[in-house]
Amino acid sequence: SAVISQKPSRDICQRGTSLTIQCQVDSQVTMMFWYRQQPGQSLTLIATANQGSEATYESGFVIDKFPISRPNLTFSTLTVSNMSPEDSSIYLCSVVTGSRSGNTIYFGEGSWLTVV
Amino acid sequence: GESVGLHLPTLSVQEGDNSIINCAYSNSASDYFIWYKQESGKGPQFIIDIRSNMDKRQGQRVTVLLNKTVKHLSLQIAATQPGDSAVYFCAENGAGNQFYFGTGTSLTVIP
């Protein structure tokens, strides 16, 4: 397993501002991902954070809105740019590690953002 | 575009009864599936997993059933307890080790 810490855990943000979320893992992991969970909904994959190269974004998500850094195998950041109320969500950092059955994904506790 | 204001499917069970939570997945090529539990105010927690070469796997009080013919997963919780109240998600793996999540079901256990 992996222990994942996210900061901030919660924040209230002004419309039009940007916020950077940090994710720290207690061990080196190859695969890190960022998810968004809007109120009352399931988790949606934003992007794969690639160490040493640009992130790989899912359909509907773009680098200008959600720039991602991955400077090493234990750390990543997600920035939510030019925020609007529609960006109010939980943002979750996750890592994938191996298990007996296959790869398993673990999550941080999330960063709960409210945009006003 | 994205829909706003959708509500999760809900399931209410009496304490002590068995719960069955269902999930339909989309990709017939997915070969690994996981069930997650998300309590209020917390991130998702791993419950149980199953590979596509199996149709049933049991854990402590939980059983996952996989029907590849109709692309359906179910999670059975035996003797449901108040602490089981949460939202439950199934997830299927993608080609690049990403995981894609189902809609989720909100389980409420009535004491």
mmCIF file with all atom_site columns, C-alpha atoms in Angstrom:
data_model
loop_
_atom_site.group_PDB
_atom_site.id
_atom_site.type_symbol
_atom_site.label_atom_id
_atom_site.label_alt_id
_atom_site.label_comp_id
_atom_site.label_asym_id
_atom_site.label_entity_id
_atom_site.label_seq_id
_atom_site.pdbx_PDB_ins_code
_atom_site.Cartn_x
_atom_site.Cartn_y
_atom_site.Cartn_z
_atom_site.occupancy
_atom_site.B_iso_or_equiv
_atom_site.pdbx_formal_charge
_atom_site.auth_seq_id
_atom_site.auth_comp_id
_atom_site.auth_asym_id
_atom_site.auth_atom_id
_atom_site.pdbx_PDB_model_num
ATOM 1   C CA . SER A 1 1   ? 0.000   0.000   0.000   1.00 0.00 ? 1   SER A CA 1
ATOM 2   C CA . ALA A 1 2   ? 0.942   3.661   -0.109  1.00 0.00 ? 2   ALA A CA 1
ATOM 3   C CA . VAL A 1 3   ? 0.251   6.599   2.187   1.00 0.00 ? 3   VAL A CA 1
ATOM 4   C CA . ILE A 1 4   ? -0.788  9.681   0.281   1.00 0.00 ? 4   ILE A CA 1
ATOM 5   C CA . SER A 1 5   ? -0.927  13.186  1.751   1.00 0.00 ? 5   SER A CA 1
ATOM 6   C CA . GLN A 1 6   ? -2.669  16.061  0.055   1.00 0.00 ? 6   GLN A CA 1
ATOM 7   C CA . LYS A 1 7   ? -2.562  19.763  0.805   1.00 0.00 ? 7   LYS A CA 1
ATOM 8   C CA . PRO A 1 8   ? -4.721  21.735  1.224   1.00 0.00 ? 8   PRO A CA 1
ATOM 9   C CA . SER A 1 9   ? -7.394  19.448  2.584   1.00 0.00 ? 9   SER A CA 1
ATOM 10  C CA . ARG A 1 10  ? -10.017 22.155  2.160   1.00 0.00 ? 10  ARG A CA 1
ATOM 11  C CA . ASP A 1 11  ? -10.138 25.656  0.752   1.00 0.00 ? 11  ASP A CA 1
ATOM 12  C CA . ILE A 1 12  ? -12.575 28.338  -0.243  1.00 0.00 ? 12  ILE A CA 1
ATOM 13  C CA . CYS A 1 13  ? -11.393 30.102  -3.369  1.00 0.00 ? 13  CYS A CA 1
ATOM 14  C CA . GLN A 1 14  ? -12.410 33.264  -5.129  1.00 0.00 ? 14  GLN A CA 1
ATOM 15  C CA . ARG A 1 15  ? -13.707 33.099  -8.672  1.00 0.00 ? 15  ARG A CA 1
ATOM 16  C CA . GLY A 1 16  ? -10.942 33.772  -11.205 1.00 0.00 ? 16  GLY A CA 1
ATOM 17  C CA . THR A 1 17  ? -8.066  32.713  -8.967  1.00 0.00 ? 17  THR A CA 1
ATOM 18  C CA . SER A 1 18  ? -5.881  29.615  -9.248  1.00 0.00 ? 18  SER A CA 1
ATOM 19  C CA . LEU A 1 19  ? -4.992  27.066  -6.591  1.00 0.00 ? 19  LEU A CA 1
ATOM 20  C CA . THR A 1 20  ? -2.261  24.453  -6.537  1.00 0.00 ? 20  THR A CA 1
ATOM 21  C CA . ILE A 1 21  ? -2.855  21.155  -4.775  1.00 0.00 ? 21  ILE A CA 1
ATOM 22  C CA . GLN A 1 22  ? 0.133   19.159  -3.580  1.00 0.00 ? 22  GLN A CA 1
ATOM 23  C CA . CYS A 1 23  ? 0.341   15.378  -3.352  1.00 0.00 ? 23  CYS A CA 1
ATOM 24  C CA . GLN A 1 24  ? 3.093   13.587  -1.436  1.00 0.00 ? 24  GLN A CA 1
ATOM 25  C CA . VAL A 1 25  ? 3.510   9.801   -1.398  1.00 0.00 ? 25  VAL A CA 1
ATOM 26  C CA . ASP A 1 26  ? 5.510   7.917   1.229   1.00 0.00 ? 26  ASP A CA 1
ATOM 27  C CA . SER A 1 27  ? 7.236   5.722   -1.362  1.00 0.00 ? 27  SER A CA 1
ATOM 28  C CA . GLN A 1 28  ? 8.383   5.957   -4.947  1.00 0.00 ? 28  GLN A CA 1
ATOM 29  C CA . VAL A 1 29  ? 5.593   5.110   -7.360  1.00 0.00 ? 29  VAL A CA 1
ATOM 30  C CA . THR A 1 30  ? 5.612   5.029   -11.113 1.00 0.00 ? 30  THR A CA 1
ATOM 31  C CA . MET A 1 31  ? 1.962   5.806   -11.727 1.00 0.00 ? 31  MET A CA 1
ATOM 32  C CA . MET A 1 32  ? 0.175   8.808   -10.258 1.00 0.00 ? 32  MET A CA 1
ATOM 33  C CA . PHE A 1 33  ? -3.206  10.120  -11.305 1.00 0.00 ? 33  PHE A CA 1
ATOM 34  C CA . TRP A 1 34  ? -5.481  13.030  -10.532 1.00 0.00 ? 34  TRP A CA 1
ATOM 35  C CA . TYR A 1 35  ? -9.247  12.609  -10.207 1.00 0.00 ? 35  TYR A CA 1
ATOM 36  C CA . ARG A 1 36  ? -12.113 15.011  -9.701  1.00 0.00 ? 36  ARG A CA 1
ATOM 37  C CA . GLN A 1 37  ? -15.296 14.205  -7.828  1.00 0.00 ? 37  GLN A CA 1
ATOM 38  C CA . GLN A 1 38  ? -18.065 16.739  -8.201  1.00 0.00 ? 38  GLN A CA 1
ATOM 39  C CA . PRO A 1 39  ? -20.792 16.883  -5.538  1.00 0.00 ? 39  PRO A CA 1
ATOM 40  C CA . GLY A 1 40  ? -22.933 13.755  -5.528  1.00 0.00 ? 40  GLY A CA 1
ATOM 41  C CA . GLN A 1 41  ? -21.075 12.206  -8.428  1.00 0.00 ? 41  GLN A CA 1
ATOM 42  C CA . SER A 1 42  ? -18.492 9.568   -9.135  1.00 0.00 ? 42  SER A CA 1
ATOM 43  C CA . LEU A 1 43  ? -14.774 10.002  -9.695  1.00 0.00 ? 43  LEU A CA 1
ATOM 44  C CA . THR A 1 44  ? -13.612 11.290  -13.071 1.00 0.00 ? 44  THR A CA 1
ATOM 45  C CA . LEU A 1 45  ? -10.031 10.858  -14.194 1.00 0.00 ? 45  LEU A CA 1
ATOM 46  C CA . ILE A 1 46  ? -8.399  14.184  -15.074 1.00 0.00 ? 46  ILE A CA 1
ATOM 47  C CA . ALA A 1 47  ? -4.925  13.071  -16.108 1.00 0.00 ? 47  ALA A CA 1
ATOM 48  C CA . THR A 1 48  ? -1.982  10.776  -15.605 1.00 0.00 ? 48  THR A CA 1
ATOM 49  C CA . ALA A 1 49  ? 0.955   12.578  -13.999 1.00 0.00 ? 49  ALA A CA 1
ATOM 50  C CA . ASN A 1 50  ? 4.087   11.410  -15.798 1.00 0.00 ? 50  ASN A CA 1
ATOM 51  C CA . GLN A 1 51  ? 7.458   11.825  -14.142 1.00 0.00 ? 51  GLN A CA 1
ATOM 52  C CA . GLY A 1 52  ? 9.806   13.780  -16.366 1.00 0.00 ? 52  GLY A CA 1
ATOM 53  C CA . SER A 1 53  ? 7.300   14.492  -19.114 1.00 0.00 ? 53  SER A CA 1
ATOM 54  C CA . GLU A 1 54  ? 4.016   16.246  -19.741 1.00 0.00 ? 54  GLU A CA 1
ATOM 55  C CA . ALA A 1 55  ? 0.878   14.842  -18.145 1.00 0.00 ? 55  ALA A CA 1
ATOM 56  C CA . THR A 1 56  ? -1.549  12.803  -20.228 1.00 0.00 ? 56  THR A CA 1
ATOM 57  C CA . TYR A 1 57  ? -5.014  14.351  -20.098 1.00 0.00 ? 57  TYR A CA 1
ATOM 58  C CA . GLU A 1 58  ? -8.373  12.627  -20.474 1.00 0.00 ? 58  GLU A CA 1
ATOM 59  C CA . SER A 1 59  ? -10.983 13.877  -22.876 1.00 0.00 ? 59  SER A CA 1
ATOM 60  C CA . GLY A 1 60  ? -12.533 17.078  -21.605 1.00 0.00 ? 60  GLY A CA 1
ATOM 61  C CA . PHE A 1 61  ? -9.514  18.191  -19.580 1.00 0.00 ? 61  PHE A CA 1
ATOM 62  C CA . VAL A 1 62  ? -6.744  20.464  -20.856 1.00 0.00 ? 62  VAL A CA 1
ATOM 63  C CA . ILE A 1 63  ? -3.340  21.526  -19.615 1.00 0.00 ? 63  ILE A CA 1
ATOM 64  C CA . ASP A 1 64  ? -4.166  25.238  -19.567 1.00 0.00 ? 64  ASP A CA 1
ATOM 65  C CA . LYS A 1 65  ? -6.957  24.633  -17.062 1.00 0.00 ? 65  LYS A CA 1
ATOM 66  C CA . PHE A 1 66  ? -5.309  21.861  -15.029 1.00 0.00 ? 66  PHE A CA 1
ATOM 67  C CA . PRO A 1 67  ? -1.519  22.128  -15.266 1.00 0.00 ? 67  PRO A CA 1
ATOM 68  C CA . ILE A 1 68  ? 0.236   19.229  -13.555 1.00 0.00 ? 68  ILE A CA 1
ATOM 69  C CA . SER A 1 69  ? 3.797   18.833  -12.358 1.00 0.00 ? 69  SER A CA 1
ATOM 70  C CA . ARG A 1 70  ? 5.588   15.593  -11.460 1.00 0.00 ? 70  ARG A CA 1
ATOM 71  C CA . PRO A 1 71  ? 9.177   16.447  -10.554 1.00 0.00 ? 71  PRO A CA 1
ATOM 72  C CA . ASN A 1 72  ? 9.965   13.060  -8.969  1.00 0.00 ? 72  ASN A CA 1
ATOM 73  C CA . LEU A 1 73  ? 8.471   9.675   -8.095  1.00 0.00 ? 73  LEU A CA 1
ATOM 74  C CA . THR A 1 74  ? 6.964   10.791  -4.779  1.00 0.00 ? 74  THR A CA 1
ATOM 75  C CA . PHE A 1 75  ? 5.422   14.187  -5.517  1.00 0.00 ? 75  PHE A CA 1
ATOM 76  C CA . SER A 1 76  ? 2.957   15.838  -7.872  1.00 0.00 ? 76  SER A CA 1
ATOM 77  C CA . THR A 1 77  ? 0.931   19.034  -8.052  1.00 0.00 ? 77  THR A CA 1
ATOM 78  C CA . LEU A 1 78  ? -2.348  19.872  -9.754  1.00 0.00 ? 78  LEU A CA 1
ATOM 79  C CA . THR A 1 79  ? -3.295  23.487  -10.370 1.00 0.00 ? 79  THR A CA 1
ATOM 80  C CA . VAL A 1 80  ? -6.899  24.472  -10.951 1.00 0.00 ? 80  VAL A CA 1
ATOM 81  C CA . SER A 1 81  ? -6.655  27.665  -12.993 1.00 0.00 ? 81  SER A CA 1
ATOM 82  C CA . ASN A 1 82  ? -9.036  30.581  -13.358 1.00 0.00 ? 82  ASN A CA 1
ATOM 83  C CA . MET A 1 83  ? -11.576 28.899  -11.096 1.00 0.00 ? 83  MET A CA 1
ATOM 84  C CA . SER A 1 84  ? -15.326 29.169  -11.477 1.00 0.00 ? 84  SER A CA 1
ATOM 85  C CA . PRO A 1 85  ? -18.069 27.771  -9.219  1.00 0.00 ? 85  PRO A CA 1
ATOM 86  C CA . GLU A 1 86  ? -18.285 24.744  -11.544 1.00 0.00 ? 86  GLU A CA 1
ATOM 87  C CA . ASP A 1 87  ? -14.789 23.780  -10.353 1.00 0.00 ? 87  ASP A CA 1
ATOM 88  C CA . SER A 1 88  ? -16.088 23.222  -6.819  1.00 0.00 ? 88  SER A CA 1
ATOM 89  C CA . SER A 1 89  ? -15.149 19.592  -6.299  1.00 0.00 ? 89  SER A CA 1
ATOM 90  C CA . ILE A 1 90  ? -13.028 17.145  -4.430  1.00 0.00 ? 90  ILE A CA 1
ATOM 91  C CA . TYR A 1 91  ? -9.696  16.698  -6.172  1.00 0.00 ? 91  TYR A CA 1
ATOM 92  C CA . LEU A 1 92  ? -8.042  13.363  -5.434  1.00 0.00 ? 92  LEU A CA 1
ATOM 93  C CA . CYS A 1 93  ? -4.471  12.287  -5.947  1.00 0.00 ? 93  CYS A CA 1
ATOM 94  C CA . SER A 1 94  ? -4.001  8.571   -6.493  1.00 0.00 ? 94  SER A CA 1
ATOM 95  C CA . VAL A 1 95  ? -1.230  6.078   -7.055  1.00 0.00 ? 95  VAL A CA 1
ATOM 96  C CA . VAL A 1 96  ? -1.181  2.591   -8.495  1.00 0.00 ? 96  VAL A CA 1
ATOM 97  C CA . THR A 1 97  ? 0.901   -0.135  -6.903  1.00 0.00 ? 97  THR A CA 1
ATOM 98  C CA . GLY A 1 98  ? 1.118   -3.871  -7.447  1.00 0.00 ? 98  GLY A CA 1
ATOM 99  C CA . SER A 1 99  ? -0.803  -6.506  -5.474  1.00 0.00 ? 99  SER A CA 1
ATOM 100 C CA . ARG A 1 100 ? -1.293  -10.261 -5.764  1.00 0.00 ? 100 ARG A CA 1
ATOM 101 C CA . SER A 1 101 ? -4.290  -9.839  -8.011  1.00 0.00 ? 101 SER A CA 1
ATOM 102 C CA . GLY A 1 102 ? -2.965  -6.969  -10.061 1.00 0.00 ? 102 GLY A CA 1
ATOM 103 C CA . ASN A 1 103 ? -2.435  -3.257  -9.770  1.00 0.00 ? 103 ASN A CA 1
ATOM 104 C CA . THR A 1 104 ? -4.457  -1.486  -7.106  1.00 0.00 ? 104 THR A CA 1
ATOM 105 C CA . ILE A 1 105 ? -5.187  2.201   -6.885  1.00 0.00 ? 105 ILE A CA 1
ATOM 106 C CA . TYR A 1 106 ? -4.911  4.092   -3.606  1.00 0.00 ? 106 TYR A CA 1
ATOM 107 C CA . PHE A 1 107 ? -6.243  7.540   -2.875  1.00 0.00 ? 107 PHE A CA 1
ATOM 108 C CA . GLY A 1 108 ? -5.405  10.470  -0.705  1.00 0.00 ? 108 GLY A CA 1
ATOM 109 C CA . GLU A 1 109 ? -8.142  11.985  1.428   1.00 0.00 ? 109 GLU A CA 1
ATOM 110 C CA . GLY A 1 110 ? -8.799  14.603  -1.224  1.00 0.00 ? 110 GLY A CA 1
ATOM 111 C CA . SER A 1 111 ? -8.724  18.378  -1.461  1.00 0.00 ? 111 SER A CA 1
ATOM 112 C CA . TRP A 1 112 ? -12.199 19.845  -1.042  1.00 0.00 ? 112 TRP A CA 1
ATOM 113 C CA . LEU A 1 113 ? -12.434 23.078  -3.003  1.00 0.00 ? 113 LEU A CA 1
ATOM 114 C CA . THR A 1 114 ? -15.349 25.496  -2.921  1.00 0.00 ? 114 THR A CA 1
ATOM 115 C CA . VAL A 1 115 ? -15.281 28.355  -5.427  1.00 0.00 ? 115 VAL A CA 1
ATOM 116 C CA . VAL A 1 116 ? -17.324 31.412  -4.544  1.00 0.00 ? 116 VAL A CA 1
ATOM 117 C CA . GLY B 2 1   ? -20.818 18.204  -21.396 1.00 0.00 ? 1   GLY B CA 1
ATOM 118 C CA . GLU B 2 2   ? -21.108 17.345  -17.729 1.00 0.00 ? 2   GLU B CA 1
ATOM 119 C CA . SER B 2 3   ? -24.363 17.007  -15.852 1.00 0.00 ? 3   SER B CA 1
ATOM 120 C CA . VAL B 2 4   ? -24.821 18.923  -12.632 1.00 0.00 ? 4   VAL B CA 1
ATOM 121 C CA . GLY B 2 5   ? -26.982 17.853  -9.733  1.00 0.00 ? 5   GLY B CA 1
ATOM 122 C CA . LEU B 2 6   ? -27.146 14.147  -10.457 1.00 0.00 ? 6   LEU B CA 1
ATOM 123 C CA . HIS B 2 7   ? -27.890 12.041  -7.405  1.00 0.00 ? 7   HIS B CA 1
ATOM 124 C CA . LEU B 2 8   ? -26.410 8.651   -6.754  1.00 0.00 ? 8   LEU B CA 1
ATOM 125 C CA . PRO B 2 9   ? -28.638 5.561   -6.729  1.00 0.00 ? 9   PRO B CA 1
ATOM 126 C CA . THR B 2 10  ? -29.539 4.667   -3.160  1.00 0.00 ? 10  THR B CA 1
ATOM 127 C CA . LEU B 2 11  ? -30.024 1.441   -1.275  1.00 0.00 ? 11  LEU B CA 1
ATOM 128 C CA . SER B 2 12  ? -31.445 1.159   2.237   1.00 0.00 ? 12  SER B CA 1
ATOM 129 C CA . VAL B 2 13  ? -31.140 -2.053  4.236   1.00 0.00 ? 13  VAL B CA 1
ATOM 130 C CA . GLN B 2 14  ? -31.914 -3.107  7.758   1.00 0.00 ? 14  GLN B CA 1
ATOM 131 C CA . GLU B 2 15  ? -28.988 -3.788  10.033  1.00 0.00 ? 15  GLU B CA 1
ATOM 132 C CA . GLY B 2 16  ? -28.138 -7.469  9.899   1.00 0.00 ? 16  GLY B CA 1
ATOM 133 C CA . ASP B 2 17  ? -29.554 -8.034  6.421   1.00 0.00 ? 17  ASP B CA 1
ATOM 134 C CA . ASN B 2 18  ? -27.418 -8.733  3.381   1.00 0.00 ? 18  ASN B CA 1
ATOM 135 C CA . SER B 2 19  ? -26.773 -5.967  0.849   1.00 0.00 ? 19  SER B CA 1
ATOM 136 C CA . ILE B 2 20  ? -26.235 -6.339  -2.873  1.00 0.00 ? 20  ILE B CA 1
ATOM 137 C CA . ILE B 2 21  ? -24.792 -3.448  -4.838  1.00 0.00 ? 21  ILE B CA 1
ATOM 138 C CA . ASN B 2 22  ? -24.650 -3.677  -8.608  1.00 0.00 ? 22  ASN B CA 1
ATOM 139 C CA . CYS B 2 23  ? -22.423 -2.113  -11.220 1.00 0.00 ? 23  CYS B CA 1
ATOM 140 C CA . ALA B 2 24  ? -22.314 -2.248  -15.012 1.00 0.00 ? 24  ALA B CA 1
ATOM 141 C CA . TYR B 2 25  ? -18.949 -1.693  -16.649 1.00 0.00 ? 25  TYR B CA 1
ATOM 142 C CA . SER B 2 26  ? -18.329 -0.475  -20.143 1.00 0.00 ? 26  SER B CA 1
ATOM 143 C CA . ASN B 2 27  ? -15.183 -2.037  -21.583 1.00 0.00 ? 27  ASN B CA 1
ATOM 144 C CA . SER B 2 28  ? -15.260 -5.706  -22.478 1.00 0.00 ? 28  SER B CA 1
ATOM 145 C CA . ALA B 2 29  ? -11.434 -5.652  -22.603 1.00 0.00 ? 29  ALA B CA 1
ATOM 146 C CA . SER B 2 30  ? -11.113 -4.676  -18.914 1.00 0.00 ? 30  SER B CA 1
ATOM 147 C CA . ASP B 2 31  ? -9.483  -7.497  -17.007 1.00 0.00 ? 31  ASP B CA 1
ATOM 148 C CA . TYR B 2 32  ? -9.348  -6.167  -13.467 1.00 0.00 ? 32  TYR B CA 1
ATOM 149 C CA . PHE B 2 33  ? -12.031 -4.661  -11.259 1.00 0.00 ? 33  PHE B CA 1
ATOM 150 C CA . ILE B 2 34  ? -12.088 -3.114  -7.815  1.00 0.00 ? 34  ILE B CA 1
ATOM 151 C CA . TRP B 2 35  ? -14.801 -2.109  -5.370  1.00 0.00 ? 35  TRP B CA 1
ATOM 152 C CA . TYR B 2 36  ? -14.285 1.008   -3.284  1.00 0.00 ? 36  TYR B CA 1
ATOM 153 C CA . LYS B 2 37  ? -16.079 2.411   -0.270  1.00 0.00 ? 37  LYS B CA 1
ATOM 154 C CA . GLN B 2 38  ? -16.246 6.141   0.338   1.00 0.00 ? 38  GLN B CA 1
ATOM 155 C CA . GLU B 2 39  ? -17.449 7.409   3.675   1.00 0.00 ? 39  GLU B CA 1
ATOM 156 C CA . SER B 2 40  ? -18.623 10.956  4.088   1.00 0.00 ? 40  SER B CA 1
ATOM 157 C CA . GLY B 2 41  ? -15.725 13.390  4.073   1.00 0.00 ? 41  GLY B CA 1
ATOM 158 C CA . LYS B 2 42  ? -13.125 10.785  3.152   1.00 0.00 ? 42  LYS B CA 1
ATOM 159 C CA . GLY B 2 43  ? -11.337 9.488   0.093   1.00 0.00 ? 43  GLY B CA 1
ATOM 160 C CA . PRO B 2 44  ? -12.226 6.114   -1.475  1.00 0.00 ? 44  PRO B CA 1
ATOM 161 C CA . GLN B 2 45  ? -10.989 3.008   0.323   1.00 0.00 ? 45  GLN B CA 1
ATOM 162 C CA . PHE B 2 46  ? -10.192 -0.329  -1.326  1.00 0.00 ? 46  PHE B CA 1
ATOM 163 C CA . ILE B 2 47  ? -12.600 -3.151  -0.409  1.00 0.00 ? 47  ILE B CA 1
ATOM 164 C CA . ILE B 2 48  ? -12.021 -6.082  -2.727  1.00 0.00 ? 48  ILE B CA 1
ATOM 165 C CA . ASP B 2 49  ? -10.800 -6.822  -6.224  1.00 0.00 ? 49  ASP B CA 1
ATOM 166 C CA . ILE B 2 50  ? -11.305 -9.476  -8.883  1.00 0.00 ? 50  ILE B CA 1
ATOM 167 C CA . ARG B 2 51  ? -9.602  -10.403 -12.111 1.00 0.00 ? 51  ARG B CA 1
ATOM 168 C CA . SER B 2 52  ? -11.518 -11.312 -15.243 1.00 0.00 ? 52  SER B CA 1
ATOM 169 C CA . ASN B 2 53  ? -10.423 -14.973 -15.075 1.00 0.00 ? 53  ASN B CA 1
ATOM 170 C CA . MET B 2 54  ? -12.580 -15.365 -11.963 1.00 0.00 ? 54  MET B CA 1
ATOM 171 C CA . ASP B 2 55  ? -16.325 -15.047 -11.480 1.00 0.00 ? 55  ASP B CA 1
ATOM 172 C CA . LYS B 2 56  ? -16.383 -14.882 -7.702  1.00 0.00 ? 56  LYS B CA 1
ATOM 173 C CA . ARG B 2 57  ? -14.084 -13.746 -4.922  1.00 0.00 ? 57  ARG B CA 1
ATOM 174 C CA . GLN B 2 58  ? -14.748 -13.617 -1.217  1.00 0.00 ? 58  GLN B CA 1
ATOM 175 C CA . GLY B 2 59  ? -13.343 -11.429 1.495   1.00 0.00 ? 59  GLY B CA 1
ATOM 176 C CA . GLN B 2 60  ? -14.342 -10.757 5.048   1.00 0.00 ? 60  GLN B CA 1
ATOM 177 C CA . ARG B 2 61  ? -18.126 -10.252 4.916   1.00 0.00 ? 61  ARG B CA 1
ATOM 178 C CA . VAL B 2 62  ? -17.901 -9.210  1.277   1.00 0.00 ? 62  VAL B CA 1
ATOM 179 C CA . THR B 2 63  ? -18.197 -11.137 -1.970  1.00 0.00 ? 63  THR B CA 1
ATOM 180 C CA . VAL B 2 64  ? -17.696 -9.816  -5.486  1.00 0.00 ? 64  VAL B CA 1
ATOM 181 C CA . LEU B 2 65  ? -19.356 -11.509 -8.447  1.00 0.00 ? 65  LEU B CA 1
ATOM 182 C CA . LEU B 2 66  ? -18.324 -10.885 -12.028 1.00 0.00 ? 66  LEU B CA 1
ATOM 183 C CA . ASN B 2 67  ? -20.469 -11.667 -15.063 1.00 0.00 ? 67  ASN B CA 1
ATOM 184 C CA . LYS B 2 68  ? -18.400 -10.914 -18.141 1.00 0.00 ? 68  LYS B CA 1
ATOM 185 C CA . THR B 2 69  ? -21.169 -11.931 -20.519 1.00 0.00 ? 69  THR B CA 1
ATOM 186 C CA . VAL B 2 70  ? -23.302 -8.967  -19.515 1.00 0.00 ? 70  VAL B CA 1
ATOM 187 C CA . LYS B 2 71  ? -20.435 -6.814  -18.161 1.00 0.00 ? 71  LYS B CA 1
ATOM 188 C CA . HIS B 2 72  ? -21.834 -6.758  -14.670 1.00 0.00 ? 72  HIS B CA 1
ATOM 189 C CA . LEU B 2 73  ? -20.277 -6.685  -11.212 1.00 0.00 ? 73  LEU B CA 1
ATOM 190 C CA . SER B 2 74  ? -21.952 -7.030  -7.870  1.00 0.00 ? 74  SER B CA 1
ATOM 191 C CA . LEU B 2 75  ? -20.793 -6.535  -4.313  1.00 0.00 ? 75  LEU B CA 1
ATOM 192 C CA . GLN B 2 76  ? -22.502 -8.519  -1.618  1.00 0.00 ? 76  GLN B CA 1
ATOM 193 C CA . ILE B 2 77  ? -22.135 -7.452  2.008   1.00 0.00 ? 77  ILE B CA 1
ATOM 194 C CA . ALA B 2 78  ? -23.196 -9.995  4.598   1.00 0.00 ? 78  ALA B CA 1
ATOM 195 C CA . ALA B 2 79  ? -24.818 -8.975  7.873   1.00 0.00 ? 79  ALA B CA 1
ATOM 196 C CA . THR B 2 80  ? -24.726 -5.297  7.027   1.00 0.00 ? 80  THR B CA 1
ATOM 197 C CA . GLN B 2 81  ? -23.696 -3.003  9.869   1.00 0.00 ? 81  GLN B CA 1
ATOM 198 C CA . PRO B 2 82  ? -24.210 0.742   10.431  1.00 0.00 ? 82  PRO B CA 1
ATOM 199 C CA . GLY B 2 83  ? -20.511 1.248   9.698   1.00 0.00 ? 83  GLY B CA 1
ATOM 200 C CA . ASP B 2 84  ? -21.152 -0.020  6.180   1.00 0.00 ? 84  ASP B CA 1
ATOM 201 C CA . SER B 2 85  ? -23.162 3.103   5.365   1.00 0.00 ? 85  SER B CA 1
ATOM 202 C CA . ALA B 2 86  ? -21.202 4.792   2.591   1.00 0.00 ? 86  ALA B CA 1
ATOM 203 C CA . VAL B 2 87  ? -21.055 5.279   -1.155  1.00 0.00 ? 87  VAL B CA 1
ATOM 204 C CA . TYR B 2 88  ? -19.751 2.268   -3.049  1.00 0.00 ? 88  TYR B CA 1
ATOM 205 C CA . PHE B 2 89  ? -18.011 2.497   -6.428  1.00 0.00 ? 89  PHE B CA 1
ATOM 206 C CA . CYS B 2 90  ? -16.832 -0.129  -8.849  1.00 0.00 ? 90  CYS B CA 1
ATOM 207 C CA . ALA B 2 91  ? -13.778 0.621   -10.972 1.00 0.00 ? 91  ALA B CA 1
ATOM 208 C CA . GLU B 2 92  ? -12.391 -1.049  -14.086 1.00 0.00 ? 92  GLU B CA 1
ATOM 209 C CA . ASN B 2 93  ? -8.820  -0.793  -15.305 1.00 0.00 ? 93  ASN B CA 1
ATOM 210 C CA . GLY B 2 94  ? -7.785  0.945   -18.490 1.00 0.00 ? 94  GLY B CA 1
ATOM 211 C CA . ALA B 2 95  ? -4.978  0.145   -20.896 1.00 0.00 ? 95  ALA B CA 1
ATOM 212 C CA . GLY B 2 96  ? -2.512  2.508   -19.184 1.00 0.00 ? 96  GLY B CA 1
ATOM 213 C CA . ASN B 2 97  ? -3.212  1.353   -15.616 1.00 0.00 ? 97  ASN B CA 1
ATOM 214 C CA . GLN B 2 98  ? -5.766  4.092   -15.160 1.00 0.00 ? 98  GLN B CA 1
ATOM 215 C CA . PHE B 2 99  ? -8.990  3.181   -13.413 1.00 0.00 ? 99  PHE B CA 1
ATOM 216 C CA . TYR B 2 100 ? -12.411 4.332   -14.494 1.00 0.00 ? 100 TYR B CA 1
ATOM 217 C CA . PHE B 2 101 ? -15.195 4.517   -11.951 1.00 0.00 ? 101 PHE B CA 1
ATOM 218 C CA . GLY B 2 102 ? -18.872 3.655   -12.131 1.00 0.00 ? 102 GLY B CA 1
ATOM 219 C CA . THR B 2 103 ? -21.680 5.912   -10.975 1.00 0.00 ? 103 THR B CA 1
ATOM 220 C CA . GLY B 2 104 ? -21.686 4.732   -7.386  1.00 0.00 ? 104 GLY B CA 1
ATOM 221 C CA . THR B 2 105 ? -24.417 3.607   -4.993  1.00 0.00 ? 105 THR B CA 1
ATOM 222 C CA . SER B 2 106 ? -25.222 5.201   -1.658  1.00 0.00 ? 106 SER B CA 1
ATOM 223 C CA . LEU B 2 107 ? -25.880 2.535   0.988   1.00 0.00 ? 107 LEU B CA 1
ATOM 224 C CA . THR B 2 108 ? -27.779 3.456   4.136   1.00 0.00 ? 108 THR B CA 1
ATOM 225 C CA . VAL B 2 109 ? -28.027 0.934   6.954   1.00 0.00 ? 109 VAL B CA 1
ATOM 226 C CA . ILE B 2 110 ? -31.078 1.337   9.159   1.00 0.00 ? 110 ILE B CA 1
ATOM 227 C CA . PRO B 2 111 ? -30.420 0.352   12.785  1.00 0.00 ? 111 PRO B CA 1
#
